[in-house]
Each structure stands twice: as structure tokens, then as C-alpha cells.
Amino acid sequence: MKIKIIILFVFTTTFLNAQNDTIKLKEVIVSANRISLPISEDSKTISFISNAMIKSSPATNLSDLLQSVAGIDIRRRGTDGMQSDLYIRGGNFDQTLVLIDGVKMDDAQTGHHTMNAILSLDNIESIEIIKGPAARVYGQNAFAGAINIVTKKINDDSLSFKLGYGSFENKKVSIGIQEKFTDDASILAHIERQESDGYRVNSDFKNTSAFIKSQLKNYTLISSFNDRKFGAENFYTSNPNFKEYEETQNSLVALSSSYFESDLLIKPRVYWRRNQDIFLLKRDEPSFYRNLHISNKIGFETNIVYTSKLGKTGFGIDLAKVYLSSNNLGDRNRVMFNSFLEQRFDNLEKFDVTLGIAISSFSDFKTQFLPGLDLGYDINDNLKIFGNIGYTYRVPTYTDLYYSDPGNEGNSQLQPESAISEEIGIKYFAASFNFTMSLFNRNSSNLIDWTRNNTAEKWKAQNFSAVETKGFETSVNYIFKLANFNQRLDVSYNFIDDKIKDQNVVFTRYSLNSLKHQFTTSLNTQFLKILNQTISYRYVERTKGNSYNLIDAKVKAEINKLVFSLNANNILNANYIEVGLVPMPKGNVMFGIAYKVY
């Protein structure tokens, strides 16, 4: 009943009050593809979060922001994105890839660290989400999809301060500066500190982050640092006496360039990513049980796009070496080589065809060839149907292979998991209205998960079965004029159905708790020059039966150089759990004030 009332309210308010005036949506060029294309021309399912959408969202961090995207499941163990796992279309956290300006942020130790490097929303220009078989060009970890975070553009000079205070003694302060010296030289720097007493026992945290981006002619250098210290109550165990605790550090340095000559574009890059994780089973007794893992990844990649009469040809290579030092997993290293080649034929009247193949090679596993095909047909200038098919692949993490403690046991004999994925869909792009709908299917083989047959056994990693994942996804975006201001409505729905073939285990830990139903809607309105407000609603039902409704809201007032904001989350005080035994916080608020010096 709650769902029906809220949906009816949103649609009635929007369409009864909307005037005939509309605004024209700016065409978005998606760089998450190896071949950059306008989103309306791409024959893939791609979701796009613009800078304006980020600013109006009730979310205060990236993890919360991504919850509003159809097919994205962020399973959090606390507030402000603390220890978040990223799932796309039923794939688990080891099967999804995050990139920052195209740099892969995968971690060979475990996918639990994928979100450790997330940036402050103040440093994000936009977010591109590519789902299904089309993500195959990224190779390892893009098993179910990939998310590319595009960092902020440096358009002018500015200096700003932000302060925030909210529930659970949540305190936040940040300072950001950017200088555009010339058209060819600029720099951006941002530092943020946040801490909270926590919303329950042993859920306190202290976070520090820094981000620097500098540009000189056709060279761009980005560097980020995230340090997190947090109580991890029952994050990994059910024992209330342990008082678990964790610290993570994540660093990234990447230097990239671009060279354009006639019809040839070359984009080389060198990068280094470091992650450190310290885990204590007993916070007040560090010697009882302590894990320390340090992983380093050093790599070089280059992407080339050539435009000819045949269309666009994309080619890329990525060579990297990973080093792991761990008191539990041992000292490990592997060399990784990924490459792709694809040809887009877009001169076939209303058809476009993209043929491609990706190669993934690891020093400790066999080389894999991952072919794929994307098809599109333009019914008219606004309406397009499309389809994709492709193979994806993932090698086990070092945790899968070697982790050991009294309740868990890795498996050094694990084999890589693989899948063939298909998708068909339709998209409509007009001046102020966008619509996308797709059906997808993924048949996974040798799926890796932690399993056991009874509660007395250890959890053990194994290739336990084949899984068929089917689903349906749709989203609508509508921008209209009302009271001479732009208003925006976003609605999305996602359905996933997992079926295990030849199941040979009783319990699985991660892979089979997909979103069964996910409905989200957000309405951003403005009726006064200084005031902007957003209300969002999310309904989630998982395959294991638990469901919940969440409402968040944001009010923002801009007065000269001052911006006041109020973010309210879980207004309904819903009781819900996203992962494990960790209850999420009930209603909470964050008050903010920002001052732009210049």
C-alpha cells in the first residue's frame, strides 16, 4: 500500500502541474566505453549520473548515490558508505569493476576493497555505469558490469569550505580549491575529514580523504588517498563479544595523456594503486587475532581509436603486476595482461554493428578469449533497439584461494568462473524525456562462493555450481518546466531471478541474495530561486524474502555565496539489513553549510 500511495503521489504531482515548456537535454558522451559515443547512439545499457543529479541527490556519499540506479545493489555495513559491497545485476562484489577516470580499481586480495577508493561527491563530475556483456572489454572483474567515475572538470578559480553536523555526532569538514592558470594548466585540490560516534555499539568511524588533479597541456595527473578507521561490529562474525575493528588505506596515482592526429586518438596511462587493510577480531585485544594485508598494483595501458570509412576501430592493452604481502594469505604476485579489439560499423544506414574480442591473461591462470557482439537499429531519430552477447571471466581473488581462520578456509584448487551474457533492449531519447528498457540473461559456470552443508562446517571457497540469472530493467527520466524552473523526475525498476543448476551445497554466503525487486523514484523540484528540494523513494525485495521501503529527502538553499542544506535519510524509520547481521540506521539527518570564498 505504501508503494502505491507514493507512486501515485509522485506521478500525479508531476503530470498535473507540468507545463508544456520543456528543456532540451544535453547530449552525453560516454567515456566508459573504449570507443566514446553519445549515449543515445550506443547499443548498450548505460546509466548516467550527471553533476546536477549528484548535487540534488539526498545522498552524501557515492555508496548511497548509486543505490538509486536500476540494477545496482550497494550492500552497506553502516552509515556514509562504510564497508560497502558493489553488486550489479545479481553479480557479487568480486564480479564488478570500479574505474576512476578509466583507471581500474580492482583489488587482487578481495572485492570487499573495491569501494575503498571512492571519492567525495565534491570531486565527481559524472558517473557512467555499463551493465551486462558490453563490459567485457575491461576484462577481469567486469563480470557483471563496470562503473566509471569521471572526476571534476576544472573550469574556473574557486575556494570553498564545507561544514556538516548530523545524527550520531556525525561531523564533517572539507576544503576545496581549484585554479585555472591558463587554458593548458590547472589544478584542483580537496581534503575532507569526517567522524562519528556511530549509530550502535562499535560503529564509530574516522575518515580522512584527499584528492588532487592537475592538468598541463595534454597531460593529466590524478592522485587520491583515503584513510578509514571504523568499528566493525559483526561485520564478519556473529559473536557479540569480539568487538571487531578495521582500518583501510587506499591510494591512487595515475598519469595519463592524449594525442589526437587526424582520425587517430591515442590515450596512454601509467598508474599505481595501493590498498592496506588491518582487521582485529577483538578491538581491545589486538594480539588475539590480527590480519594485515597490503596490495600494490602497478600498470601501464594505452587505448587507441581510429576513425575510417568503415566506422570506429578500438584497440587497447593493459599490462599490470600485482604484489600482495599478508600475514594470512602469504606473499603473492601475479602479472596481468588484458587487451581488446573492437570494430564498430555505423555506416550501415540505420544499423550499427560492433564486433569485439577481449583477451585476459594471468601468470597463474590460463589465457581466456572473450568474444562479443553489439547490435543496434535506429527506428527513427529518437528510438533505438539494441542487443548484446558476450563472454565474461573472473579469476579467484587471493582471499578465495588462500584465506584461513577458525571459521573459513580458502581453496587453492579453485578455477576461474565464466559466463555468457545476453541482452536485448530499447531506448528512447527526446528533448526532455528518456526511456530505456532491457531484458538480460547470464549463464554462469564454475561460480565461486563460500559454501557449507551445515552450521558445524567451516565456510569453504569452491566452484559450487552453475547459475542462470534472468532479469528485466527499465528507467525513465523526465525534465520539464514549472514556475519557470526546471523540474526532474527519475523512475526505475529492476527484477532479477536467480536459478541454481545442479546445486550441490546447502548454504552459500554471497552469490544468491540478489535484488528480486527494486523500485526507485526521485523528484527534484524548484519553485523559488534560492530553494531546491528532492524526495526519493526506494523499495527493495531480496531473493531470501526480506523487503523494505526507504524515503530520503534533501532541501538546499543558496543565498549569495552561502549554501545551506538538510539531508534526511530513512524518514520512515525502516528496520532493514543489507548484508550479514548488520542492521542499518533508522532515521537520521545531516545539516550542512558551504561557503564559496570566490
Short mmCIF file of N, CA and C in Angstrom, two decimals, residues 140-198:
data_model
loop_
_atom_site.label_atom_id
_atom_site.label_comp_id
_atom_site.label_asym_id
_atom_site.label_seq_id
_atom_site.Cartn_x
_atom_site.Cartn_y
_atom_site.Cartn_z
N GLN A 140 39.08 -8.70 -16.57
CA GLN A 140 38.92 -9.18 -15.20
C GLN A 140 38.04 -8.25 -14.36
N ASN A 141 37.12 -8.84 -13.60
CA ASN A 141 36.24 -8.18 -12.64
C ASN A 141 35.02 -7.49 -13.25
N ALA A 142 35.01 -7.26 -14.57
CA ALA A 142 33.82 -6.66 -15.19
C ALA A 142 32.86 -7.77 -15.60
N PHE A 143 32.70 -8.73 -14.74
CA PHE A 143 31.90 -9.94 -14.98
C PHE A 143 30.43 -9.57 -15.19
N ALA A 144 29.91 -8.68 -14.36
CA ALA A 144 28.50 -8.27 -14.45
C ALA A 144 28.32 -6.83 -14.88
N GLY A 145 29.38 -6.02 -14.80
CA GLY A 145 29.28 -4.63 -15.19
C GLY A 145 30.43 -3.81 -14.64
N ALA A 146 30.45 -2.53 -15.02
CA ALA A 146 31.53 -1.64 -14.60
C ALA A 146 30.98 -0.24 -14.37
N ILE A 147 31.63 0.47 -13.43
CA ILE A 147 31.25 1.85 -13.11
C ILE A 147 32.48 2.73 -13.27
N ASN A 148 32.36 3.75 -14.13
CA ASN A 148 33.46 4.68 -14.35
C ASN A 148 33.12 6.02 -13.69
N ILE A 149 33.95 6.44 -12.74
CA ILE A 149 33.78 7.72 -12.05
C ILE A 149 34.62 8.77 -12.78
N VAL A 150 33.97 9.78 -13.32
CA VAL A 150 34.66 10.84 -14.05
C VAL A 150 34.90 12.00 -13.09
N THR A 151 36.15 12.34 -12.88
CA THR A 151 36.46 13.37 -11.89
C THR A 151 36.11 14.76 -12.40
N LYS A 152 36.04 15.67 -11.48
CA LYS A 152 35.53 17.02 -11.73
C LYS A 152 36.36 17.79 -12.75
N LYS A 153 35.67 18.51 -13.62
CA LYS A 153 36.33 19.38 -14.58
C LYS A 153 36.79 20.66 -13.88
N ILE A 154 37.93 21.17 -14.27
CA ILE A 154 38.45 22.41 -13.69
C ILE A 154 38.12 23.54 -14.67
N ASN A 155 37.01 24.22 -14.40
CA ASN A 155 36.52 25.24 -15.34
C ASN A 155 36.86 26.67 -14.91
N ASP A 156 37.08 26.90 -13.62
CA ASP A 156 37.34 28.26 -13.15
C ASP A 156 38.11 28.22 -11.84
N ASP A 157 38.36 29.40 -11.28
CA ASP A 157 39.04 29.51 -9.99
C ASP A 157 38.00 29.52 -8.87
N SER A 158 38.28 28.78 -7.80
CA SER A 158 37.34 28.78 -6.68
C SER A 158 38.03 28.31 -5.41
N LEU A 159 37.50 28.77 -4.29
CA LEU A 159 37.92 28.33 -2.96
C LEU A 159 36.67 28.19 -2.12
N SER A 160 36.42 27.00 -1.57
CA SER A 160 35.18 26.78 -0.82
C SER A 160 35.45 25.95 0.43
N PHE A 161 34.59 26.18 1.43
CA PHE A 161 34.64 25.45 2.69
C PHE A 161 33.27 24.81 2.94
N LYS A 162 33.26 23.64 3.55
CA LYS A 162 32.01 22.98 3.90
C LYS A 162 32.08 22.43 5.31
N LEU A 163 30.97 22.59 6.03
CA LEU A 163 30.83 22.02 7.37
C LEU A 163 29.54 21.24 7.43
N GLY A 164 29.55 20.13 8.16
CA GLY A 164 28.34 19.34 8.32
C GLY A 164 28.25 18.77 9.72
N TYR A 165 27.02 18.67 10.21
CA TYR A 165 26.80 18.06 11.53
C TYR A 165 25.47 17.32 11.49
N GLY A 166 25.46 16.10 12.03
CA GLY A 166 24.23 15.34 11.96
C GLY A 166 24.08 14.33 13.07
N SER A 167 23.14 13.45 12.88
CA SER A 167 22.83 12.41 13.86
C SER A 167 24.07 11.57 14.17
N PHE A 168 24.09 11.01 15.35
CA PHE A 168 25.16 10.13 15.84
C PHE A 168 26.49 10.89 15.97
N GLU A 169 26.39 12.20 16.28
CA GLU A 169 27.58 13.05 16.41
C GLU A 169 28.43 12.98 15.13
N ASN A 170 27.76 13.00 14.01
CA ASN A 170 28.42 12.92 12.71
C ASN A 170 28.92 14.31 12.31
N LYS A 171 30.23 14.47 12.28
CA LYS A 171 30.84 15.77 11.98
C LYS A 171 31.69 15.66 10.71
N LYS A 172 31.58 16.68 9.86
CA LYS A 172 32.24 16.63 8.56
C LYS A 172 32.75 18.01 8.19
N VAL A 173 33.99 18.08 7.72
CA VAL A 173 34.56 19.36 7.28
C VAL A 173 35.41 19.11 6.05
N SER A 174 35.37 20.05 5.11
CA SER A 174 36.17 19.89 3.89
C SER A 174 36.55 21.26 3.34
N ILE A 175 37.61 21.27 2.59
CA ILE A 175 38.06 22.48 1.90
C ILE A 175 38.50 22.09 0.50
N GLY A 176 38.10 22.89 -0.47
CA GLY A 176 38.45 22.61 -1.85
C GLY A 176 38.91 23.86 -2.57
N ILE A 177 39.92 23.71 -3.39
CA ILE A 177 40.43 24.84 -4.16
C ILE A 177 40.75 24.38 -5.56
N GLN A 178 40.47 25.22 -6.53
CA GLN A 178 40.87 24.92 -7.89
C GLN A 178 41.31 26.22 -8.57
N GLU A 179 42.36 26.12 -9.34
CA GLU A 179 42.93 27.27 -10.04
C GLU A 179 43.15 26.91 -11.50
N LYS A 180 42.65 27.75 -12.37
CA LYS A 180 42.87 27.58 -13.81
C LYS A 180 43.83 28.68 -14.24
N PHE A 181 45.11 28.32 -14.33
CA PHE A 181 46.14 29.32 -14.61
C PHE A 181 46.06 29.79 -16.07
N THR A 182 45.97 28.84 -16.96
CA THR A 182 45.80 29.12 -18.40
C THR A 182 44.86 28.07 -18.96
N ASP A 183 44.59 28.13 -20.24
CA ASP A 183 43.76 27.10 -20.86
C ASP A 183 44.42 25.73 -20.82
N ASP A 184 45.76 25.72 -20.67
CA ASP A 184 46.52 24.47 -20.69
C ASP A 184 47.05 24.04 -19.34
N ALA A 185 46.79 24.82 -18.29
CA ALA A 185 47.35 24.50 -16.98
C ALA A 185 46.35 24.79 -15.87
N SER A 186 46.07 23.79 -15.03
CA SER A 186 45.11 23.97 -13.95
C SER A 186 45.37 22.93 -12.86
N ILE A 187 44.82 23.19 -11.68
CA ILE A 187 44.98 22.26 -10.56
C ILE A 187 43.75 22.30 -9.67
N LEU A 188 43.42 21.16 -9.09
CA LEU A 188 42.31 21.04 -8.13
C LEU A 188 42.83 20.26 -6.93
N ALA A 189 42.48 20.72 -5.74
CA ALA A 189 42.86 20.01 -4.51
C ALA A 189 41.69 20.02 -3.54
N HIS A 190 41.48 18.89 -2.89
CA HIS A 190 40.34 18.77 -1.96
C HIS A 190 40.74 17.85 -0.81
N ILE A 191 40.40 18.26 0.40
CA ILE A 191 40.66 17.42 1.57
C ILE A 191 39.41 17.40 2.44
N GLU A 192 39.13 16.24 3.03
CA GLU A 192 37.91 16.08 3.81
C GLU A 192 38.17 15.22 5.04
N ARG A 193 37.52 15.59 6.13
CA ARG A 193 37.63 14.84 7.39
C ARG A 193 36.22 14.62 7.93
N GLN A 194 35.94 13.38 8.34
CA GLN A 194 34.62 13.06 8.89
C GLN A 194 34.77 12.04 10.00
N GLU A 195 33.98 12.21 11.07
CA GLU A 195 33.99 11.25 12.15
C GLU A 195 32.63 11.21 12.84
N SER A 196 32.34 10.07 13.43
CA SER A 196 31.05 9.87 14.08
C SER A 196 31.20 8.89 15.24
N ASP A 197 30.33 9.05 16.26
CA ASP A 197 30.31 8.10 17.37
C ASP A 197 29.61 6.80 16.99
N GLY A 198 28.90 6.81 15.84
CA GLY A 198 28.21 5.61 15.39
C GLY A 198 26.78 5.54 15.88
#
